[in-house]
Coordinates of C-alpha atoms and ligand atoms in Angstrom, one line a residue:
X1 CA -87.9 -20.6 76.2
X2 CA -85.7 -20.0 79.6
X3 CA -82.6 -18.2 79.0
X4 CA -79.6 -19.4 80.4
X5 CA -78.0 -16.7 82.9
X6 CA -75.1 -17.2 82.0
X7 CA -76.1 -16.5 78.3
X8 CA -74.4 -13.0 77.5
X9 CA -77.4 -12.0 75.1
X10 CA -79.8 -12.5 78.5
X11 CA -78.3 -9.2 79.6
X12 CA -79.6 -6.0 78.5
X13 CA -78.9 -3.7 75.8
X14 CA -78.3 -4.3 72.5
X15 CA -75.6 -6.1 70.8
X16 CA -73.4 -4.1 68.7
X17 CA -73.5 -5.0 65.1
X18 CA -70.1 -6.2 63.5
X19 CA -70.1 -3.7 61.0
X20 CA -70.0 -1.4 63.9
X21 CA -67.4 -2.9 66.0
X22 CA -65.2 -2.8 62.3
X23 CA -65.5 0.9 62.2
X24 CA -65.1 1.2 65.9
X25 CA -61.9 -0.5 65.4
X26 CA -60.5 1.0 62.3
X27 CA -61.7 4.3 63.9
X28 CA -59.1 3.7 67.3
X29 CA -56.2 1.3 65.7
X30 CA -53.4 3.3 63.9
X31 CA -50.2 1.0 62.3
X32 CA -47.5 0.6 64.6
X33 CA -44.8 3.2 64.0
X34 CA -41.1 1.6 62.5
X35 CA -39.7 0.4 58.9
X36 CA -37.0 -2.2 57.7
X37 CA -35.4 -2.6 54.7
X38 CA -35.8 -6.7 54.1
X39 CA -33.6 -8.9 51.3
X40 CA -36.7 -10.1 48.7
X41 CA -36.4 -13.8 50.3
X42 CA -38.0 -12.4 53.5
X43 CA -40.3 -10.0 51.3
X44 CA -43.6 -12.5 51.5
X45 CA -45.9 -11.1 54.0
X46 CA -44.6 -7.7 54.4
X47 CA -46.0 -4.7 54.2
X48 CA -44.4 -2.1 52.1
X49 CA -43.4 1.8 54.1
X50 CA -43.8 3.7 50.7
X51 CA -44.8 2.9 47.2
X52 CA -42.7 1.3 45.0
X53 CA -41.8 2.5 41.6
X54 CA -39.8 1.2 38.4
X55 CA -36.8 2.4 37.8
X56 CA -36.8 0.3 34.5
X57 CA -39.6 -0.5 32.2
X58 CA -40.4 -3.9 31.8
X59 CA -39.6 -5.7 29.5
X60 CA -36.7 -3.3 29.8
X61 CA -35.9 -4.3 25.9
X62 CA -37.8 -5.3 23.0
X63 CA -37.9 -8.4 22.5
X64 CA -39.5 -12.3 20.6
X65 CA -42.5 -13.7 22.5
X66 CA -41.6 -17.0 20.2
X67 CA -39.3 -18.7 18.3
X68 CA -39.5 -18.0 15.3
X69 CA -38.2 -15.4 12.6
X70 CA -38.2 -11.9 12.8
X71 CA -38.9 -9.4 9.8
X72 CA -39.9 -5.6 9.0
X73 CA -43.2 -5.5 9.1
X74 CA -43.5 -3.5 5.6
X75 CA -42.6 -6.6 3.9
X76 CA -45.1 -8.5 5.5
X77 CA -45.7 -11.0 2.7
X78 CA -49.2 -10.5 0.8
X79 CA -49.4 -14.0 -1.2
X80 CA -48.2 -17.5 -0.5
X81 CA -44.6 -18.5 -1.4
X82 CA -42.7 -15.3 -0.2
X83 CA -39.0 -16.3 0.0
X84 CA -36.6 -15.3 2.5
X85 CA -32.8 -15.2 3.2
X86 CA -32.1 -15.7 6.8
X87 CA -29.5 -13.0 7.6
X88 CA -28.7 -14.3 10.8
X89 CA -29.7 -15.6 14.1
X90 CA -29.7 -14.0 17.8
X91 CA -30.4 -16.1 20.6
X92 CA -31.8 -15.3 24.2
X93 CA -29.4 -12.9 26.3
X94 CA -27.5 -11.9 22.8
X95 CA -27.0 -8.6 21.5
X96 CA -28.8 -8.2 17.8
X97 CA -26.5 -6.3 15.8
X98 CA -27.3 -7.5 12.6
X99 CA -27.8 -5.7 9.7
X100 CA -30.6 -7.1 7.5
X101 CA -31.2 -6.2 3.5
X102 CA -34.8 -5.8 2.6
X103 CA -35.9 -8.6 2.2
X104 CA -33.7 -10.5 4.8
X105 CA -35.3 -12.2 8.1
X106 CA -33.5 -12.7 11.2
X107 CA -33.7 -16.4 13.3
X108 CA -34.9 -15.2 16.6
X109 CA -35.6 -17.3 19.6
X110 CA -37.7 -16.6 23.1
X111 CA -36.3 -13.8 25.0
X112 CA -34.1 -12.4 22.0
X113 CA -33.6 -8.9 21.7
X114 CA -35.5 -7.7 18.2
X115 CA -32.8 -6.5 15.5
X116 CA -32.9 -3.5 14.3
X117 CA -35.9 -1.8 12.3
X118 CA -38.0 -5.3 12.4
X119 CA -41.0 -5.2 14.7
X120 CA -42.5 -8.6 13.1
X121 CA -42.0 -12.4 14.1
X122 CA -43.0 -15.2 12.7
X123 CA -43.3 -18.4 14.7
X124 CA -41.1 -20.9 13.2
X125 CA -44.2 -23.6 12.9
X126 CA -46.0 -21.3 10.6
X127 CA -42.2 -21.0 8.5
X128 CA -41.2 -23.7 5.9
X129 CA -37.5 -24.0 5.8
X130 CA -35.8 -24.7 2.2
X131 CA -33.7 -27.2 0.7
X132 CA -31.0 -24.1 0.5
X133 CA -31.7 -22.5 3.6
X134 CA -34.1 -20.0 2.7
X135 CA -37.1 -19.4 3.9
X136 CA -41.3 -19.5 2.7
X137 CA -43.5 -16.8 4.9
X138 CA -46.5 -17.3 5.3
X139 CA -48.9 -13.9 4.6
X140 CA -51.1 -11.9 6.2
X141 CA -49.3 -11.6 10.1
X142 CA -49.9 -8.6 11.9
X143 CA -47.7 -6.0 11.8
X144 CA -45.8 -6.0 15.9
X145 CA -47.0 -9.7 16.0
X146 CA -45.1 -11.9 18.7
X147 CA -43.5 -9.2 19.5
X148 CA -42.9 -7.6 23.5
X149 CA -42.4 -4.4 23.3
X150 CA -39.9 -2.5 25.8
X151 CA -42.8 -1.3 28.6
X152 CA -46.0 -2.9 27.7
X153 CA -45.6 -4.6 30.8
X154 CA -45.0 -1.8 33.4
X155 CA -43.9 2.0 31.8
X156 CA -40.3 3.7 33.7
X157 CA -41.4 5.6 36.5
X158 CA -45.1 3.9 37.0
X159 CA -46.4 3.1 40.6
X160 CA -46.7 -1.1 40.5
X161 CA -47.1 -1.2 44.4
X162 CA -48.7 1.3 46.6
X163 CA -47.7 2.2 50.9
X164 CA -49.5 0.0 53.0
X165 CA -49.6 -3.4 50.5
X166 CA -49.1 -6.9 51.7
X167 CA -46.7 -8.3 49.3
X168 CA -47.7 -11.5 48.1
X169 CA -44.9 -14.3 45.8
X170 CA -46.0 -12.1 43.0
X171 CA -45.6 -9.2 43.8
X172 CA -41.7 -9.6 45.3
X173 CA -41.5 -11.2 41.5
X174 CA -42.0 -7.6 39.6
X175 CA -39.9 -6.2 43.1
X176 CA -37.0 -8.4 41.6
X177 CA -38.1 -7.9 37.8
X178 CA -37.5 -4.7 38.3
X179 CA -33.8 -4.7 39.9
X180 CA -34.9 -3.8 43.9
X181 CA -32.7 -6.1 46.3
X182 CA -34.2 -4.8 49.2
X183 CA -37.0 -2.8 49.8
X184 CA -38.6 -0.7 53.2
X185 CA -40.9 -3.0 54.8
X186 CA -43.4 -1.6 57.8
X187 CA -41.6 -3.7 61.3
X188 CA -43.8 -6.6 62.2
X189 CA -46.1 -6.1 64.8
X190 CA -46.0 -7.8 67.9
X191 CA -49.0 -9.5 69.9
X192 CA -49.1 -11.1 72.9
X193 CA -51.4 -13.5 73.5
X194 CA -52.8 -15.8 76.2
X195 CA -55.0 -18.4 77.1
X196 CA -57.8 -18.7 79.9
X197 CA -59.2 -21.1 82.4
X198 CA -58.4 -23.2 85.4
X199 CA -59.6 -25.9 83.6
X200 CA -56.9 -25.3 80.4
X201 CA -53.5 -27.3 80.3
X202 CA -50.6 -27.0 78.1
X203 CA -50.3 -30.4 75.5
X204 CA -47.4 -32.1 77.7
X205 CA -48.7 -30.8 81.1
X206 CA -49.9 -33.4 83.1
X207 CA -53.6 -33.1 82.4
X208 CA -56.3 -33.5 85.5
X209 CA -60.0 -35.5 85.1
X210 CA -61.6 -32.4 84.2
X211 CA -58.9 -30.3 82.3
X212 CA -58.6 -29.3 78.4
X213 CA -55.1 -29.5 76.3
X214 CA -54.9 -25.8 75.2
X215 CA -56.1 -25.6 71.5
X216 CA -56.8 -21.7 71.0
X217 CA -53.2 -20.5 72.1
X218 CA -51.9 -22.8 68.9
X219 CA -54.7 -22.1 66.8
X220 CA -53.8 -18.0 67.3
X221 CA -50.3 -18.0 67.4
X222 CA -50.6 -19.6 64.1
X223 CA -52.9 -17.6 62.5
X224 CA -50.6 -14.5 63.6
X225 CA -47.5 -15.8 62.0
X226 CA -49.5 -16.3 58.6
X227 CA -50.4 -13.1 59.2
X228 CA -47.2 -11.6 59.7
X229 CA -47.2 -10.9 63.3
X230 CA -44.2 -11.3 65.8
X231 CA -45.6 -13.4 69.0
X232 CA -45.6 -13.3 72.8
X233 CA -46.7 -16.6 73.9
X234 CA -48.1 -15.9 77.7
X235 CA -49.0 -19.7 78.1
X236 CA -52.4 -20.0 80.3
X237 CA -53.8 -17.8 82.7
X238 CA -55.9 -19.2 86.2
X239 CA -59.0 -17.3 86.2
X240 CA -57.7 -14.9 88.9
X241 CA -58.7 -11.3 88.3
X242 CA -55.8 -9.9 90.0
X243 CA -53.1 -12.3 88.3
X244 CA -54.6 -11.6 85.0
X245 CA -54.6 -7.8 85.5
X246 CA -51.1 -8.0 86.2
X247 CA -49.8 -10.2 83.2
X248 CA -52.1 -7.8 80.9
X249 CA -50.5 -5.0 81.8
X250 CA -47.0 -6.1 81.9
X251 CA -47.9 -7.1 78.5
X252 CA -48.9 -4.4 77.2
X253 CA -45.8 -2.2 77.7
X254 CA -43.8 -4.4 74.4
X255 CA -46.8 -5.1 72.7
X256 CA -48.4 -3.6 69.9
X257 CA -51.8 -6.0 70.7
X258 CA -53.2 -8.4 73.4
X259 CA -55.4 -11.4 72.4
X260 CA -56.7 -13.6 74.9
X261 CA -59.2 -16.3 74.4
X262 CA -61.8 -17.2 77.1
X263 CA -63.0 -15.5 80.2
X264 CA -65.1 -12.8 78.3
X265 CA -68.6 -14.1 79.1
X266 CA -70.8 -13.4 82.0
X267 CA -70.5 -16.3 84.5
X268 CA -68.7 -16.3 87.7
X269 CA -65.5 -17.4 86.6
X270 CA -64.9 -15.0 83.4
X271 CA -62.8 -12.2 85.0
X272 CA -61.2 -11.6 82.1
X273 CA -63.4 -8.6 81.4
X274 CA -63.1 -7.1 85.0
X275 CA -58.9 -7.7 84.9
X276 CA -59.2 -5.7 81.8
X277 CA -61.0 -2.7 83.3
X278 CA -58.9 -3.0 87.0
X279 CA -55.7 -2.0 84.2
X280 CA -57.5 -0.1 81.2
X281 CA -60.9 0.3 79.8
X282 CA -63.3 -1.9 77.9
X283 CA -64.8 -0.4 74.3
X284 CA -66.8 -3.4 73.6
X285 CA -67.3 -6.5 75.0
X286 CA -70.8 -8.2 73.2
X287 CA -71.1 -8.1 69.4
X288 CA -73.7 -9.3 67.3
X289 CA -72.3 -12.5 66.1
X290 CA -72.2 -16.4 66.6
X291 CA -70.6 -18.3 67.4
X292 CA -68.8 -15.8 69.3
X293 CA -70.8 -13.3 71.2
X294 CA -69.1 -12.2 73.8
X295 CA -66.2 -10.5 72.3
X296 CA -64.2 -7.8 73.9
X297 CA -61.9 -5.1 73.0
X298 CA -60.5 -2.8 75.4
X299 CA -57.6 -0.5 76.0
X300 CA -54.6 -1.1 78.5
X301 CA -51.9 1.2 78.8
X302 CA -52.5 2.9 75.4
X303 CA -52.6 -1.0 73.8
X304 CA -56.0 -2.9 72.0
X305 CA -56.6 -5.6 73.6
X306 CA -58.8 -8.3 72.5
X307 CA -60.2 -10.6 74.6
X308 CA -62.3 -13.9 72.1
X309 CA -64.6 -16.2 73.2
X310 CA -63.1 -19.7 74.7
X311 CA -64.5 -22.1 72.7
X312 CA -62.5 -23.3 69.9
X313 CA -65.2 -22.2 67.3
X314 CA -66.3 -19.3 68.7
X315 CA -62.4 -18.3 69.4
X316 CA -61.7 -19.3 64.9
X317 CA -64.6 -17.0 63.9
X318 CA -64.1 -14.0 65.9
X319 CA -60.7 -14.1 65.6
X320 CA -61.1 -14.2 61.7
X321 CA -63.9 -11.4 61.5
X322 CA -62.5 -9.4 64.8
X323 CA -59.1 -9.3 65.6
X324 CA -57.8 -10.1 62.2
X325 CA -59.0 -6.7 60.3
X326 CA -57.4 -5.0 63.8
X327 CA -54.7 -6.6 62.7
X328 CA -54.1 -5.5 59.4
X329 CA -54.7 -1.7 60.8
X330 CA -51.9 -2.4 63.4
X331 CA -49.7 -3.9 60.3
X332 CA -50.6 -0.5 58.1
X333 CA -52.4 -2.1 55.8
X334 CA -56.0 -1.6 54.1
X335 CA -58.0 -4.3 55.2
X336 CA -60.2 -5.2 52.4
X337 CA -63.6 -7.8 53.8
X338 CA -63.0 -10.8 52.4
X339 CA -65.0 -11.3 48.8
X340 CA -67.3 -14.3 49.8
X341 CA -68.5 -16.9 46.9
X342 CA -72.0 -17.2 45.7
X343 CA -72.1 -21.0 46.3
X344 CA -76.2 -22.6 46.1
X345 CA -77.0 -24.1 49.9
X346 CA -77.6 -27.9 50.2
X347 CA -79.4 -27.0 53.9
X348 CA -82.0 -25.1 56.1
X349 CA -81.1 -23.2 58.4
X350 CA -83.4 -20.2 61.2
X351 CA -81.8 -18.0 62.9
X352 CA -82.3 -14.9 65.2
X353 CA -82.7 -10.9 63.0
X354 CA -80.1 -8.7 64.1
X355 CA -76.5 -10.4 64.9
X356 CA -74.5 -12.1 61.9
X357 CA -74.1 -16.4 61.5
X358 CA -70.9 -17.8 60.0
X359 CA -72.1 -21.5 59.5
X360 CA -69.5 -24.5 58.7
X361 CA -69.7 -25.6 55.8
X362 CA -68.0 -28.6 53.1
X363 CA -68.4 -28.2 48.9
X364 CA -70.0 -30.6 47.2
X365 CA -70.0 -31.6 43.7
X366 CA -74.4 -31.5 42.8
X367 CA -75.9 -34.1 40.3
X368 CA -75.5 -31.2 37.8
X369 CA -72.0 -30.3 38.2
X370 CA -71.9 -27.1 40.3
X371 CA -70.9 -26.8 43.9
X372 CA -73.1 -26.3 46.7
X373 CA -72.7 -25.6 50.3
X374 CA -73.6 -28.6 52.9
X375 CA -73.8 -27.4 56.9
X376 CA -71.6 -29.7 58.7
X377 CA -74.0 -32.0 60.6
X378 CA -73.7 -30.9 64.3
X379 CA -72.9 -27.2 65.8
X380 CA -71.3 -26.8 68.8
X381 CA -69.2 -23.9 68.9
X382 CA -66.9 -26.1 70.8
X383 CA -66.7 -28.5 67.7
X384 CA -62.8 -28.7 65.9
X385 CA -63.6 -31.7 64.2
X386 CA -66.3 -29.2 62.7
X387 CA -63.6 -26.2 61.4
X388 CA -61.3 -29.1 60.7
X389 CA -64.0 -30.9 58.1
X390 CA -65.7 -28.4 56.5
X391 CA -64.2 -25.8 53.7
X392 CA -65.4 -22.9 55.0
X393 CA -68.2 -20.5 56.4
X394 CA -71.6 -19.5 55.1
X395 CA -72.0 -15.4 56.5
X396 CA -76.0 -14.8 57.4
X397 CA -76.4 -11.0 57.3
X398 CA -78.1 -9.6 59.9
X399 CA -81.4 -9.5 57.9
X400 CA -81.5 -13.0 57.6
X401 CA -84.0 -15.3 59.7
X402 CA -84.2 -18.3 57.0
X403 CA -82.3 -20.2 54.6
X404 CA -83.8 -23.0 52.1
X405 CA -82.6 -25.4 50.3
X406 CA -80.9 -24.3 46.8
X407 CA -80.7 -21.1 47.8
X408 CA -77.9 -18.7 46.9
X409 CA -75.7 -17.9 50.5
X410 CA -72.3 -16.2 50.4
X411 CA -69.2 -18.9 51.1
X412 CA -66.3 -17.5 52.9
X413 CA -63.4 -20.3 51.7
X414 CA -60.6 -20.8 55.2
X415 CA -58.0 -20.0 52.3
X416 CA -59.7 -16.3 52.3
X417 CA -59.7 -15.8 55.5
X418 CA -56.4 -16.9 57.4
Ligands
LIG1 P1 -65.3 -19.5 78.8 O1 -65.3 -18.5 77.5 O2 -63.6 -19.3 79.1 O3 -66.4 -19.4 79.1 O4 -64.7 -21.0 77.6 C1 -65.8 -21.3 77.1 C2 -65.5 -22.8 76.7 O5 -64.2 -22.7 75.5 C3 -64.4 -23.8 78.3 O6 -65.7 -24.7 78.0 C4 -63.6 -24.6 77.1 O7 -63.9 -26.0 77.5 C5 -63.2 -24.0 76.0 N1 -61.8 -23.5 76.2 C6 -61.8 -22.0 77.1 N2 -60.3 -21.8 76.3 C7 -59.9 -22.6 75.9 C8 -59.1 -23.0 74.9 N3 -57.6 -22.2 75.6 N4 -58.9 -23.9 74.6 C9 -60.0 -24.8 74.1 N5 -60.3 -24.6 74.9 C10 -60.7 -23.6 75.2
LIG2 MG1 -63.3 -19.8 81.1

């Protein structure tokens, strides 16, 4: 079968495997310098500049896990009908300096500090209160039950989060619980984003009959923002090598990464590679990935450059698999490849060996109740609806040549890629 002359697969030389590209990126990209101190309310998504060690234990004091009656574990009754006098009550936030005699219990509430000498709490649901106010405690409770000992969650001095960790809401909660008000994080990396192509116009501008509104730039800006980057929007470049070269060279000065879409294939109007080579150098530009293929990585004035393909689906897939790991490296956070969920394929598929493919799929509940992956019916790399209407990507490794219905495949939900 004849191949199109502008298909970069038709040009000799092997395609660079995705894993090799990732290794090259990891080897070449250093975290950007600079730290800043941010308040808890601005901490989500930021990358810790140093290890976080606990200045205090959690919980800070031993307390009751339930509403109930506290007791010295040595006095737990062995048989039914044991009656105890209630020596006092301790509410959450109150002090617990009650002295109870042997045979006495203390009414406590969830979060209340434990009275001295007491280490066990009976849940109020298990306790019968007699008419005279004394209580009947059931036998056989385990000593230490329903109590949260100081330090059971976190010990003082423990490193709870390591440098390079990207903060999530639960991590912010931990920092707050430990009493931090501000935390040292790495500065946000600055990424310049540009679209290319004479056929591309910005939404809101007059659109010629053969023109498309720019969608890639807004998708890329959205993904970069989610990754905590500061974005410099360079708008749209015409298909012109010199103009492209001068904009890229200028952008290199103030940014940690330049991200372009379009113009990296081998068509006559694909000037981006040539522009990069005129002001810097190319590291690679042909990847074994579909959708994707032409993905250029280069260096301009010491600043990394990544050129994604113009087709929106190819741009999306290569951003999530190439640009995102690069951004992690520049942000100083270790990149963990997304964990794929094993899922049954409800489709058949054929592919070439030697490249990695990503199939857009929706989740569907099969007859037995298990989830299965249903392939989007069309394959075009320009179909934005194929990304909007699906739930994630099935990753088919380099060695795979076919998928049969019922076969287990690796599903990557969009939530793990963004
Ligand atoms: P290219 O990689 O420059 O050859 O572009 C491939 C295809 O992607 C073109 O036919 C355009 O329709 C489309 N494309 C390129 N850039 C964009 C963009 N910024 N937004 C939407 N579509 C684009
Ligand atoms: Mg183009």
